[in-house]
Amino acid sequence: MLPTASTRQPATGGSVSLAAQFMATRQLLETLLEPLSEADATIQSMDDASPAKWHAAHTTWFWETFLLRDRAPEYRLFNEDFPFLFNSYYEAEGDRLLRRNRGLVTRPTLADVLEWRAHVNEAMLPLLDDPAHADLVTLGIAHEQQHIELLLTDIKHALSKNPIGPAMWNTPQVAKPQQEDGWISHPGGIARIGHQSDGFAFDNEGPVHRALLEPFALSRRLVTNGEWDAFIADGGYEDHRLWLSDAWAWLDRCNIRKPLYWHDGEQFTHCGWQERDPDAPVTHISYYEADAFASWAGARLPTEFEWEAIARGQDTPDSDAAFNASAGNQLDHAAPPQPVGTSELFGDCWQFTRSAYLPYPRFAPAEGAVGEYNGKFMAGQWVLKGASCATVRGHSRASYRNFFYPQQRWQFTGLRLAKDL
Amino acid sequence: MLPTASTRQPATGGSVSLAAQFMATRQLLETLLEPLSEADATIQSMDDASPAKWHAAHTTWFWETFLLRDRAPEYRLFNEDFPFLFNSYYEAEGDRLLRRNRGLVTRPTLADVLEWRAHVNEAMLPLLDDPAHADLVTLGIAHEQQHIELLLTDIKHALSKNPIGPAMWNTPQVAKPQQEDGWISHPGGIARIGHQSDGFAFDNEGPVHRALLEPFALSRRLVTNGEWDAFIADGGYEDHRLWLSDAWAWLDRCNIRKPLYWHDGEQFTHCGWQERDPDAPVTHISYYEADAFASWAGARLPTEFEWEAIARGQDTPDSDAAFNASAGNQLDHAAPPQPVGTSELFGDCWQFTRSAYLPYPRFAPAEGAVGEYNGKFMAGQWVLKGASCATVRGHSRASYRNFFYPQQRWQFTGLRLAKDL
Amino acid sequence: MLPTASTRQPATGGSVSLAAQFMATRQLLETLLEPLSEADATIQSMDDASPAKWHAAHTTWFWETFLLRDRAPEYRLFNEDFPFLFNSYYEAEGDRLLRRNRGLVTRPTLADVLEWRAHVNEAMLPLLDDPAHADLVTLGIAHEQQHIELLLTDIKHALSKNPIGPAMWNTPQVAKPQQEDGWISHPGGIARIGHQSDGFAFDNEGPVHRALLEPFALSRRLVTNGEWDAFIADGGYEDHRLWLSDAWAWLDRCNIRKPLYWHDGEQFTHCGWQERDPDAPVTHISYYEADAFASWAGARLPTEFEWEAIARGQDTPDSDAAFNASAGNQLDHAAPPQPVGTSELFGDCWQFTRSAYLPYPRFAPAEGAVGEYNGKFMAGQWVLKGASCATVRGHSRASYRNFFYPQQRWQFTGLRLAKDL
Amino acid sequence: MLPTASTRQPATGGSVSLAAQFMATRQLLETLLEPLSEADATIQSMDDASPAKWHAAHTTWFWETFLLRDRAPEYRLFNEDFPFLFNSYYEAEGDRLLRRNRGLVTRPTLADVLEWRAHVNEAMLPLLDDPAHADLVTLGIAHEQQHIELLLTDIKHALSKNPIGPAMWNTPQVAKPQQEDGWISHPGGIARIGHQSDGFAFDNEGPVHRALLEPFALSRRLVTNGEWDAFIADGGYEDHRLWLSDAWAWLDRCNIRKPLYWHDGEQFTHCGWQERDPDAPVTHISYYEADAFASWAGARLPTEFEWEAIARGQDTPDSDAAFNASAGNQLDHAAPPQPVGTSELFGDCWQFTRSAYLPYPRFAPAEGAVGEYNGKFMAGQWVLKGASCATVRGHSRASYRNFFYPQQRWQFTGLRLAKDL
């Protein structure tokens, strides 16, 4: 999780200072809290999700713990109880609140947490421009960007459990389907995989290594709601031949017959229940469903290496120029995220690969508590590539590895087909 | 659950009109919400408990459904979604929100619910003094009083799950131990059991019938924290001979070694963590624990009939005059409830009996949805008698039958020993 | 559980010696094992049930532990491992095999257990005629008779889980419906309840005490399969008004829509799947179902006191002479038990009462390990009266109290309606 | 799962006919049943395991279903009920017994199943030498060999749950530690992976493809009991830094502190409880434990590709000649399997790799029901390489891919360390 390379060149744009990035990220999270009531920001709708207030607090705990406590000798903890309440999963940082009880922390209030945020922001200011801390500051910004995406997907899940389907915003995004059909082919060969530039990356994106690819093609576009309707109409959820054994048991146990948030012709969004656009990318599907759909479609999911090779654009004769990781439908400001359909590789939905989330050759986690960031989750999860409509623009890159368990669906997950050539 | 007799004589005091009782009860519940934040009022800490806001809403649903909808032809529902959200368990009233999801209803807000309450209060005014509705109005007041007690015990549980132990009030009640030692003896014989006056009672308190008692004695006082400490010190929780078979399995499965809310020498209260007074009555114990303690003490729990016979005071030669159901440590206004220790029979803690909660001879539930109030719970629960520090003064009476499952502990439950003579 | 009175007069018939009763009981159990394979005798189909071999062994452990170990100084344990393997639930007797693992004990073999039985029988001979041991011997015989009934119901359950529905015997009992319609009325008054003769009884049948009865009537016959068919056809399982709240949740959770062992027009028996006789008594129902049926039929279940008063026949003007506890369809030898329908009070099915299984006034368990026989189960269960087709003839009596949890159905349980007069 | 290539050259030795292999395999399974009682062969100790009798029956169902039913027009099913009882997981073959109820099938008896086996053997004879069936016959033999290994590990688990620790055999294998220290290094490069010869292989071993390796080394020997003792003594099970996040939760939930079957200085074997040899390979460990141990030892697990490259011996300058997949401690006849320690790559224990069990490039399952053999399990499991002391000699090969969930431990699993060069 520590930056693998110099961060003198800011990852998210040549001329933006770390201090400015820090403040922009901190501000974005707080702006997202504005449409939420004290209660909205407090509840937790399942173990996988966290309250919005908790995200606001945990990201602040991160700065306080890894920067201020360790590197600002004068700094005093804002509140002695907060480390216990807002540590997420860092065993090295001691005991912590049970994950499933995060929604019972009504005190401190949201106002208390915002005050803590302001306090920490002020204390951080002197450290932001010191190159000695640049690596950790860059990491902290990336960490907070991840929690911005989780805040959005977690609150969406929480609001969806309310039978009246409340809206966080009232301005649904209009779909503008621009997805081009067709395939981007790749001749295969040895690809360089993993983070290779001077910018920041998480530890799980390295070390750089070689991967051998066979000739393949990746779809130019994401699978759509309309195609998913056809999969359902064709009995996709009832045909055992399409499903992994674990998936088939999951369908039965959880009575799954459609993507999360679907009901008749509508889907639940941050703007409440909305009509579903058949041309927009399908989202909120599990790995199990993505895999079964690909089988039904006579295709397959790409490997993470294939996806990355296409994203880099090197040695991909008939592809477009290398894809820009900052183009596409991503998050720029506090607005309702929703997949709309573009021709970009990064954006709309995270895209499932058929690659298990495992360490790259010679991978070693960072020393200390920050070493718990990624490596300990390398079991039982799948890699997703790209970015989603809820990903802060500038956060992702070709080597980025997102990861989830195969039954999880509350993220903006989708799929892009691949095939052998 | 329908009043069993005329309610022309108000149950809770000769001269108070039903309209005044209605407004006082409605007001008391709202005053209890004042120390709570929007978030405090929304969360649900376990399936057995409900959010404070839910109590405020459900009691309002009761008036709207059983009085206004059925008896006020002009009345229009305040909000079409609310019946689904705030029905508790009335199967006859249709589908409803899953109980365990009550804590996810952040909208309507607390302000919305308070507005609904005001709206319903106003609509109720013309009905309150009409004798045709007196039975249902009296029932609705009793219903709301029950939810006031649940609101207090549910929010106590929710706050207790927060590691920082927040206080709802900052004025802990000072214990004033006045408990007299000694026993009240009863010669046995045939006692008249069940509701016998003109006032209101729930359907489960009747019909009046005879019960045969053998000579017995009931303790003048409740078991104390200090006595419970001695039980623990004597290995009470480790001695299988004291425990019912189901209880012994429960101790093991849930790792129970002390009353709920105990930690070292402190206990959690509505005023946060407070030192425990050894002379105050023990509370937040299960039936299983009460039964084991009684065995350890060489005594037993009373039957519900014995307790009621003592409470009536008839034919009880050496007892005091009949006990006054409105004396004792009960709830008068929005203040922190806490057992303190008095010589009264009604107050401080609900008292476990050894009587299973079963129908009285010739019992029949009321017709219609209100018939679901009591009868359908007559399996697997135990009867408790008296009243607690969280019971609205005037709510209880000698024939009152409270009931809980044998492992439940979040109510203000305690015990008073009995013995054979 | 210790005999409450002299056992000089054998409980099961004037002239039969204890030694003869002992050998007859031991022999009956072994004869029941004959139709079973080594595997049949070993498996366990649910936590509530035990393997047939385990019953053969546990009953032997009882004699070895409570008689031979404690009272025959020369006796040496047959095998040091057996107490751990075959203690059932006596905490005072030390650690024991987890109940749910009883079906994994393939060694010792059935032959080993039979050898142990013979060894213990021989060692017991000198003690059987010594009046000093008569109480414990009588208790041991009653204990083994109880396990004979359990052996039969447990193996029935185990065989029923095999999709091919194997038969233990091939001679299905022919139904001979002789049930008379009508009611036995009782004028009410004070009845003497509990064991009152010189014979043996379990500790839970005493002390003798008085109970006050209101006028009532008890049906002359058991409810039949045909009546249950009508209950189903009338939507009985779908009408929430008939069901206790816990029962309604159980129906939903376990998808209950008919008695255990019913499938279309057949029922599973010890003789495999057999056509169901509409005139035969319904069996394998839960308390929840019995209670709902009684409500549907406009009647109710009797209390245990009412049932016992009828069984005693005293002061029951229009009843038959007192019922004979040894008449009726009970178990005489190793033959397939099945309810057939007679006019007897004892036999065919155990009959649910509406009485919770609680201690009688002044009840105290026996000292020592045998004190765990009954008292510790007095929570959450219901009393059943009478006897079933699988009860060893001579085992039951008017004061006998059988007890089960309200959802259990694998015993030969049925119901006889009662009503108020 | 269909053979990927001609099977005219028998896989397990040049001159042995398919008919002879068939009979040897069928006979071996039956010989393993001899030390078992009817009860031993019937019970099921956990969902993951199956009864010995079930293995004997299921393997027979395989021949009857895929060969006789489909290809021998005259053949009639031995018993119409058996397909329902003994289908394992083939959805295409219709409904089947719930997996967890396999241990309740006492009828058919073991003798019935043996009769079925003989019947099927005889019916198979005419098909065995017909080249048209050679592929399926070879598959059926491999399938039965897999069930021989499972039979051994399943019965070991079942016997281990008996507190008296019964032995299946009384001749414990003597450890003969011959493990050489040191590493086999590999220069990296492009390796050909997957089944490449004319012999039989499962569908999951292909298609052949290329994999890119970096320089690495593989230990010459398996990790031993003594080394595992040191890991425990060093607090390995208490140091969160060594464990994957899912693993850490599993340790806590299941209270894992040592390998399965360890107790003090002993381990449970097919010969009962035996002293543990510190020089013998450790076995019955999970992937989680293998991974943690490797971290503790400053090494890592090999990938499946690295392991296979070493096993092939091509381009491995300083290794021994290619390893012989039929050398090592494997199963030749009905004798107690137990790891002893040799220098062979194949034998003693299956060896965990760090490779998730995923499809090879261009993998496609076979058509029809046999296509359910492998592909549908490609999620959430890990690849193990080699062979164990319970693997039928001749069954394994360099391309063989065994697979289990990361918490499973009842197979003979072990580990061989790897490191980067």
Coordinates of N, CA and C in Angstrom, one line a residue, chain D residues 38-92:
Chain D
E38 N -20.8 -52.9 8.9 CA -22.0 -52.3 8.2 C -22.2 -50.9 8.7
A39 N -22.0 -50.7 10.0 CA -22.3 -49.3 10.5 C -21.1 -48.4 10.1
D40 N -19.9 -48.8 10.2 CA -18.7 -48.0 9.8 C -19.0 -47.5 8.4
A41 N -19.4 -48.4 7.5 CA -19.6 -48.1 6.1 C -20.7 -47.2 5.8
T42 N -21.6 -47.0 6.8 CA -22.8 -46.2 6.5 C -22.8 -44.8 7.0
I43 N -22.1 -44.5 8.1 CA -22.2 -43.2 8.7 C -21.5 -42.1 7.9
Q44 N -21.9 -40.9 8.1 CA -21.3 -39.7 7.5 C -21.0 -38.7 8.6
S45 N -19.8 -38.2 8.7 CA -19.4 -37.4 9.8 C -19.4 -35.9 9.6
M46 N -19.6 -35.5 8.3 CA -19.7 -34.1 8.0 C -20.2 -34.0 6.6
D47 N -20.7 -32.8 6.2 CA -21.2 -32.6 4.9 C -20.1 -32.9 3.8
D48 N -18.9 -32.5 4.1 CA -17.8 -32.7 3.1 C -17.5 -34.2 2.8
A49 N -17.8 -35.0 3.8 CA -17.4 -36.5 3.6 C -18.6 -37.3 3.3
S50 N -18.4 -38.5 2.8 CA -19.5 -39.4 2.4 C -19.2 -40.8 3.0
P51 N -20.2 -41.5 3.2 CA -20.1 -42.9 3.7 C -19.3 -43.8 2.8
A52 N -18.6 -44.7 3.4 CA -17.8 -45.7 2.5 C -18.7 -46.4 1.6
K53 N -19.9 -46.8 2.1 CA -20.8 -47.6 1.3 C -21.3 -46.7 0.1
W54 N -21.5 -45.4 0.4 CA -21.9 -44.5 -0.7 C -20.8 -44.4 -1.8
H55 N -19.6 -44.4 -1.4 CA -18.5 -44.4 -2.4 C -18.6 -45.7 -3.3
A56 N -18.8 -46.8 -2.6 CA -18.9 -48.1 -3.3 C -20.1 -48.0 -4.3
A57 N -21.2 -47.4 -3.9 CA -22.4 -47.3 -4.7 C -22.3 -46.2 -5.8
H58 N -21.8 -45.1 -5.4 CA -21.7 -44.0 -6.4 C -20.8 -44.3 -7.6
T59 N -19.7 -45.0 -7.3 CA -18.8 -45.4 -8.4 C -19.5 -46.4 -9.3
T60 N -20.3 -47.2 -8.8 CA -21.1 -48.1 -9.5 C -22.2 -47.4 -10.4
W61 N -22.8 -46.5 -9.7 CA -23.8 -45.6 -10.5 C -23.1 -45.0 -11.7
F62 N -21.9 -44.6 -11.5 CA -21.2 -43.9 -12.7 C -21.1 -44.9 -13.9
W63 N -20.7 -46.1 -13.6 CA -20.6 -47.1 -14.7 C -22.0 -47.4 -15.3
E64 N -22.9 -47.5 -14.4 CA -24.3 -47.8 -14.8 C -24.9 -46.7 -15.7
T65 N -24.6 -45.5 -15.2 CA -25.3 -44.3 -15.9 C -24.6 -44.0 -17.2
F66 N -23.3 -43.8 -17.1 CA -22.6 -43.2 -18.3 C -22.2 -44.3 -19.3
L67 N -22.0 -45.5 -18.9 CA -21.7 -46.6 -19.8 C -22.8 -47.5 -20.1
L68 N -23.4 -48.2 -19.1 CA -24.4 -49.2 -19.4 C -25.7 -48.6 -19.9
R69 N -26.2 -47.6 -19.2 CA -27.5 -47.0 -19.6 C -27.4 -46.5 -21.0
D70 N -26.3 -45.8 -21.3 CA -26.2 -45.0 -22.5 C -25.7 -45.9 -23.7
R71 N -24.9 -47.0 -23.4 CA -24.2 -47.7 -24.5 C -24.5 -49.2 -24.5
A72 N -25.2 -49.7 -23.5 CA -25.5 -51.1 -23.6 C -27.0 -51.3 -23.6
P73 N -27.6 -51.4 -24.9 CA -29.0 -51.3 -25.0 C -29.8 -52.3 -24.2
E74 N -29.3 -53.4 -24.0 CA -30.0 -54.5 -23.3 C -30.0 -54.3 -21.8
Y75 N -29.1 -53.4 -21.3 CA -29.0 -53.3 -19.9 C -30.2 -52.7 -19.2
R76 N -30.6 -53.3 -18.1 CA -31.7 -52.8 -17.3 C -31.1 -52.4 -15.9
L77 N -31.6 -51.2 -15.4 CA -31.2 -50.8 -14.1 C -31.3 -51.9 -13.1
F78 N -30.3 -52.0 -12.3 CA -30.3 -53.0 -11.2 C -31.5 -52.6 -10.2
N79 N -31.6 -51.4 -9.9 CA -32.7 -50.9 -9.0 C -33.0 -49.5 -9.3
E80 N -34.3 -49.2 -9.5 CA -34.8 -47.9 -10.0 C -34.5 -46.8 -9.0
D81 N -34.4 -47.2 -7.7 CA -34.1 -46.1 -6.7 C -32.7 -45.7 -6.6
F82 N -31.8 -46.5 -7.1 CA -30.4 -46.2 -6.9 C -29.9 -44.9 -7.5
P83 N -30.3 -44.5 -8.7 CA -29.8 -43.3 -9.3 C -30.1 -42.1 -8.4
F84 N -31.3 -42.0 -7.8 CA -31.6 -40.9 -6.9 C -30.7 -41.0 -5.7
L85 N -30.4 -42.2 -5.2 CA -29.7 -42.3 -3.9 C -28.2 -42.0 -4.2
F86 N -27.7 -42.3 -5.3 CA -26.2 -42.3 -5.5 C -25.6 -41.4 -6.5
N87 N -26.4 -40.5 -7.1 CA -25.9 -39.5 -7.9 C -25.2 -38.5 -7.0
S88 N -24.1 -38.0 -7.3 CA -23.4 -37.1 -6.4 C -23.8 -35.6 -6.6
Y89 N -23.5 -35.1 -7.8 CA -23.7 -33.7 -8.0 C -24.1 -33.4 -9.4
Y90 N -24.4 -34.4 -10.2 CA -24.7 -34.1 -11.6 C -26.1 -33.6 -11.8
E91 N -26.2 -32.3 -12.0 CA -27.5 -31.6 -12.1 C -28.2 -32.2 -13.4
A92 N -27.5 -32.5 -14.4 CA -28.1 -33.0 -15.6 C -28.7 -34.4 -15.4

